[in-house]
């Protein structure tokens, strides 16, 4: 997410639920990272287009799905150094090239992108803030291919846009307006750059490029028509709006962050910080019946208090319905006459058939409504239900798991109708929330209207199961789920089925804090001095959590958990901050993106950081993971106002540079996010989001003052305004990435 992430950091969970302060005896483990090869090549600084560097040697390709196999060739590259340069840094022997940036055309007849603020027609161009991304192979017969390594589709999330005061200023010639009302032309640009895009990519003689005239290319934006609502909330009164009188559809998808890929070959995109885009009047509490009215309680729990201003002021663009839908204040008539329920139609995992743009996208309400990041499937087992793991990315929010009612059928891996197959698995099942115990164990609590804690919850009166899912945060409050430090991406280790979550950070954590005190799974409470005038408090560097189900088959209701690695600067105190003893070649802060390579089993960790940026730009690391429970106990003691606070934890010993290495550092101001690869692991696609985000809006006319000019400074495209973009990384000798 960007500097404009107030909605990321909203903390609307005021429940009395336990935090990790109740987990003082928790078992955390050392990371148990495996051996890897040690490379001897040097580091190369690359611009956006990449520079050829010397590579070498033959490569042993690791069998697909081998994951944790101790192959001496994995991580054989030399770790790259930290960097503050406005460029992409990767190891020697690799080449990085920009292939798909903000504004790039998706169809013939669309003009080349000028990148000066005069461009329009964003419905037919790449959107902004490239985020999560998945690969979908294409055969020569234009049909899905699991083996194609030179042609495929990239399904790319476009999360947001760089803004300072309302305006997405890099999109507008003069930087745009900062006052209300917003001009319709500016609003139309900004609504169109959100959503997702599907673009064909192809390698010709080893060089990757998009195919602008491909029939497969398409966009979904925040205003796309006929997005279907599926699952128990379909047709429920909570979903009724002026646009959909029967509550079965909505327009658009918004603030798309992490992704997932289903076992039947469709794309999942998570709607994350959607609430902040909507305006709510100062008198709306009264109109809705007061502070204890159900809709008021729900709105506040999702960060929309009465009087909440919208992020961009889109509701002021005009009288047309496409602007009015951003105002969720209740009118005097029935719900079919306004957009009082519009907020309820966002916050879901959305399923899309990347191969078929004629199929309507589905919002899967059975998976719950919250600030979704990615969706990670457990290992499919024939005859067993499927599991989907998810995190709610706000401070003090929860970790969730969905278990399908339908058991997995092998033939469904290649169905004739992919999106309908999704109906069978994702519209019926059980949603659970995690509660972590102090003994290193945890339980999955079903969020069901049949649970007396939910049915009789004093704070909110749940009407039915659809209400439980639409208000999943409130249901999780009711059952006593465990508050977390901003759960973001999650991913499944294909070697053993263990699930990893990035807990990015939490500046609210403090000793004696009534809401988020230190505890065994989040034991560090400290001040990180960024520079002489800025400090980050609480848990500024974050960590990676992992869990192992206690029973096979995805339907387990208990698990064992530990912490895989703590983020920290290598120079930080080893006894209180750098608990994983990170070195200068592997230290990091604020883990966010997390992806396991299907080809090699390498775990890629990507950062979105504000605490480490005086030392280095954001980065991506490669890791070889171990297993849950392979750690040792460590005791931390804090001086508190009323005595001392002792926290027992399990911390891994130094991972060794063979097992955790920095692979990439991005341009200035960027976040590294999203990763997918070809089936052979020889090309990986990575997104560089919001380079130059700290540029002042007032400096729009002075390119020399831009914090970043990437990727134009590497020769890609017109203009000097920074652009989010997808890069492709290949190895110069044609080998497997990360070997």
Short mmCIF file of N, CA, C and O in Angstrom, two decimals, residues 18 41 85 126 139 151-152 157 175 193 248 287 298 315 356 376 392 410 416 425 459 509 565 570 648 657 682 708:
data_model
loop_
_atom_site.label_atom_id
_atom_site.label_comp_id
_atom_site.label_asym_id
_atom_site.label_seq_id
_atom_site.Cartn_x
_atom_site.Cartn_y
_atom_site.Cartn_z
N UNK A 18 -9.09 -11.07 23.34
CA UNK A 18 -7.68 -11.19 23.72
C UNK A 18 -6.77 -10.90 22.55
O UNK A 18 -7.09 -11.21 21.40
N UNK A 41 29.00 -15.05 -7.77
CA UNK A 41 28.91 -13.91 -8.68
C UNK A 41 28.64 -12.64 -7.92
O UNK A 41 28.18 -12.65 -6.79
N UNK A 85 19.07 3.75 -4.51
CA UNK A 85 19.08 4.26 -5.88
C UNK A 85 17.70 4.14 -6.51
O UNK A 85 16.88 3.31 -6.12
N UNK A 126 -3.53 -0.24 -18.96
CA UNK A 126 -3.11 -0.77 -17.67
C UNK A 126 -3.51 0.19 -16.57
O UNK A 126 -3.36 1.41 -16.70
N UNK A 139 -1.87 -22.24 -24.60
CA UNK A 139 -1.28 -23.08 -25.63
C UNK A 139 -1.43 -22.47 -27.00
O UNK A 139 -2.08 -21.44 -27.19
N UNK A 151 4.12 -18.44 -23.34
CA UNK A 151 2.92 -17.66 -23.65
C UNK A 151 1.90 -17.87 -22.54
O UNK A 151 1.67 -18.99 -22.08
N UNK A 152 1.32 -16.75 -22.10
CA UNK A 152 0.31 -16.86 -21.05
C UNK A 152 -0.39 -15.55 -20.82
O UNK A 152 -0.14 -14.55 -21.50
N UNK A 157 -3.69 -7.19 -10.32
CA UNK A 157 -4.47 -6.27 -9.50
C UNK A 157 -3.96 -4.84 -9.66
O UNK A 157 -2.75 -4.61 -9.74
N UNK A 175 -1.80 18.23 -12.00
CA UNK A 175 -1.80 17.64 -10.67
C UNK A 175 -3.18 17.43 -10.09
O UNK A 175 -3.32 16.81 -9.03
N UNK A 193 -8.69 3.59 -13.20
CA UNK A 193 -7.38 2.96 -13.02
C UNK A 193 -7.38 1.95 -11.88
O UNK A 193 -6.40 1.25 -11.66
N UNK A 248 -28.52 -8.82 -5.93
CA UNK A 248 -27.78 -9.93 -6.54
C UNK A 248 -26.54 -9.50 -7.31
O UNK A 248 -25.77 -10.34 -7.76
N UNK A 287 -30.00 9.41 11.34
CA UNK A 287 -30.93 8.95 10.32
C UNK A 287 -31.15 7.44 10.41
O UNK A 287 -32.26 6.94 10.21
N UNK A 298 -22.29 -1.70 12.35
CA UNK A 298 -21.55 -2.32 11.25
C UNK A 298 -20.64 -1.31 10.55
O UNK A 298 -19.46 -1.58 10.31
N UNK A 315 -17.73 11.09 -4.85
CA UNK A 315 -19.17 11.33 -4.76
C UNK A 315 -19.55 12.74 -5.21
O UNK A 315 -20.73 13.02 -5.46
N UNK A 356 -11.76 -16.07 -19.96
CA UNK A 356 -13.04 -15.80 -20.61
C UNK A 356 -13.67 -14.52 -20.05
O UNK A 356 -14.33 -14.53 -19.01
N UNK A 376 -5.04 -18.16 -0.01
CA UNK A 376 -4.15 -19.30 -0.26
C UNK A 376 -4.88 -20.60 -0.01
O UNK A 376 -5.42 -20.83 1.08
N UNK A 392 -6.93 -10.36 7.40
CA UNK A 392 -7.63 -9.06 7.40
C UNK A 392 -6.60 -7.99 7.73
O UNK A 392 -6.17 -7.86 8.88
N UNK A 410 -10.91 -34.79 -8.61
CA UNK A 410 -9.73 -34.58 -9.45
C UNK A 410 -10.09 -34.02 -10.82
O UNK A 410 -9.38 -33.18 -11.38
N UNK A 416 -14.94 -27.88 -17.81
CA UNK A 416 -15.37 -27.20 -19.04
C UNK A 416 -15.89 -25.80 -18.73
O UNK A 416 -15.81 -24.91 -19.57
N UNK A 425 -17.61 -24.96 -5.20
CA UNK A 425 -16.67 -25.05 -4.09
C UNK A 425 -16.70 -23.83 -3.17
O UNK A 425 -16.43 -23.96 -1.97
N UNK A 459 -23.51 -6.66 21.22
CA UNK A 459 -23.11 -5.48 20.46
C UNK A 459 -23.84 -5.35 19.13
O UNK A 459 -24.09 -4.23 18.65
N UNK A 509 1.34 -1.15 19.06
CA UNK A 509 1.76 -2.06 20.11
C UNK A 509 2.67 -1.33 21.11
O UNK A 509 3.61 -0.65 20.72
N UNK A 565 10.22 -15.85 11.07
CA UNK A 565 11.34 -14.90 11.10
C UNK A 565 10.82 -13.54 11.55
O UNK A 565 9.70 -13.15 11.24
N UNK A 570 20.02 -5.39 10.79
CA UNK A 570 21.06 -6.28 11.31
C UNK A 570 21.79 -5.69 12.50
O UNK A 570 22.28 -6.43 13.36
N UNK A 648 7.91 -15.07 27.21
CA UNK A 648 8.63 -16.23 26.71
C UNK A 648 8.28 -16.45 25.25
O UNK A 648 7.10 -16.45 24.88
N UNK A 657 23.43 -17.34 5.54
CA UNK A 657 23.21 -16.62 4.29
C UNK A 657 22.87 -17.53 3.13
O UNK A 657 22.47 -17.05 2.06
N UNK A 682 11.64 -20.38 -14.94
CA UNK A 682 12.72 -19.68 -15.63
C UNK A 682 12.40 -18.22 -15.94
O UNK A 682 13.27 -17.50 -16.46
N UNK A 708 11.05 9.92 -7.79
CA UNK A 708 11.48 8.86 -8.71
C UNK A 708 11.04 9.23 -10.11
O UNK A 708 10.02 9.91 -10.30
#
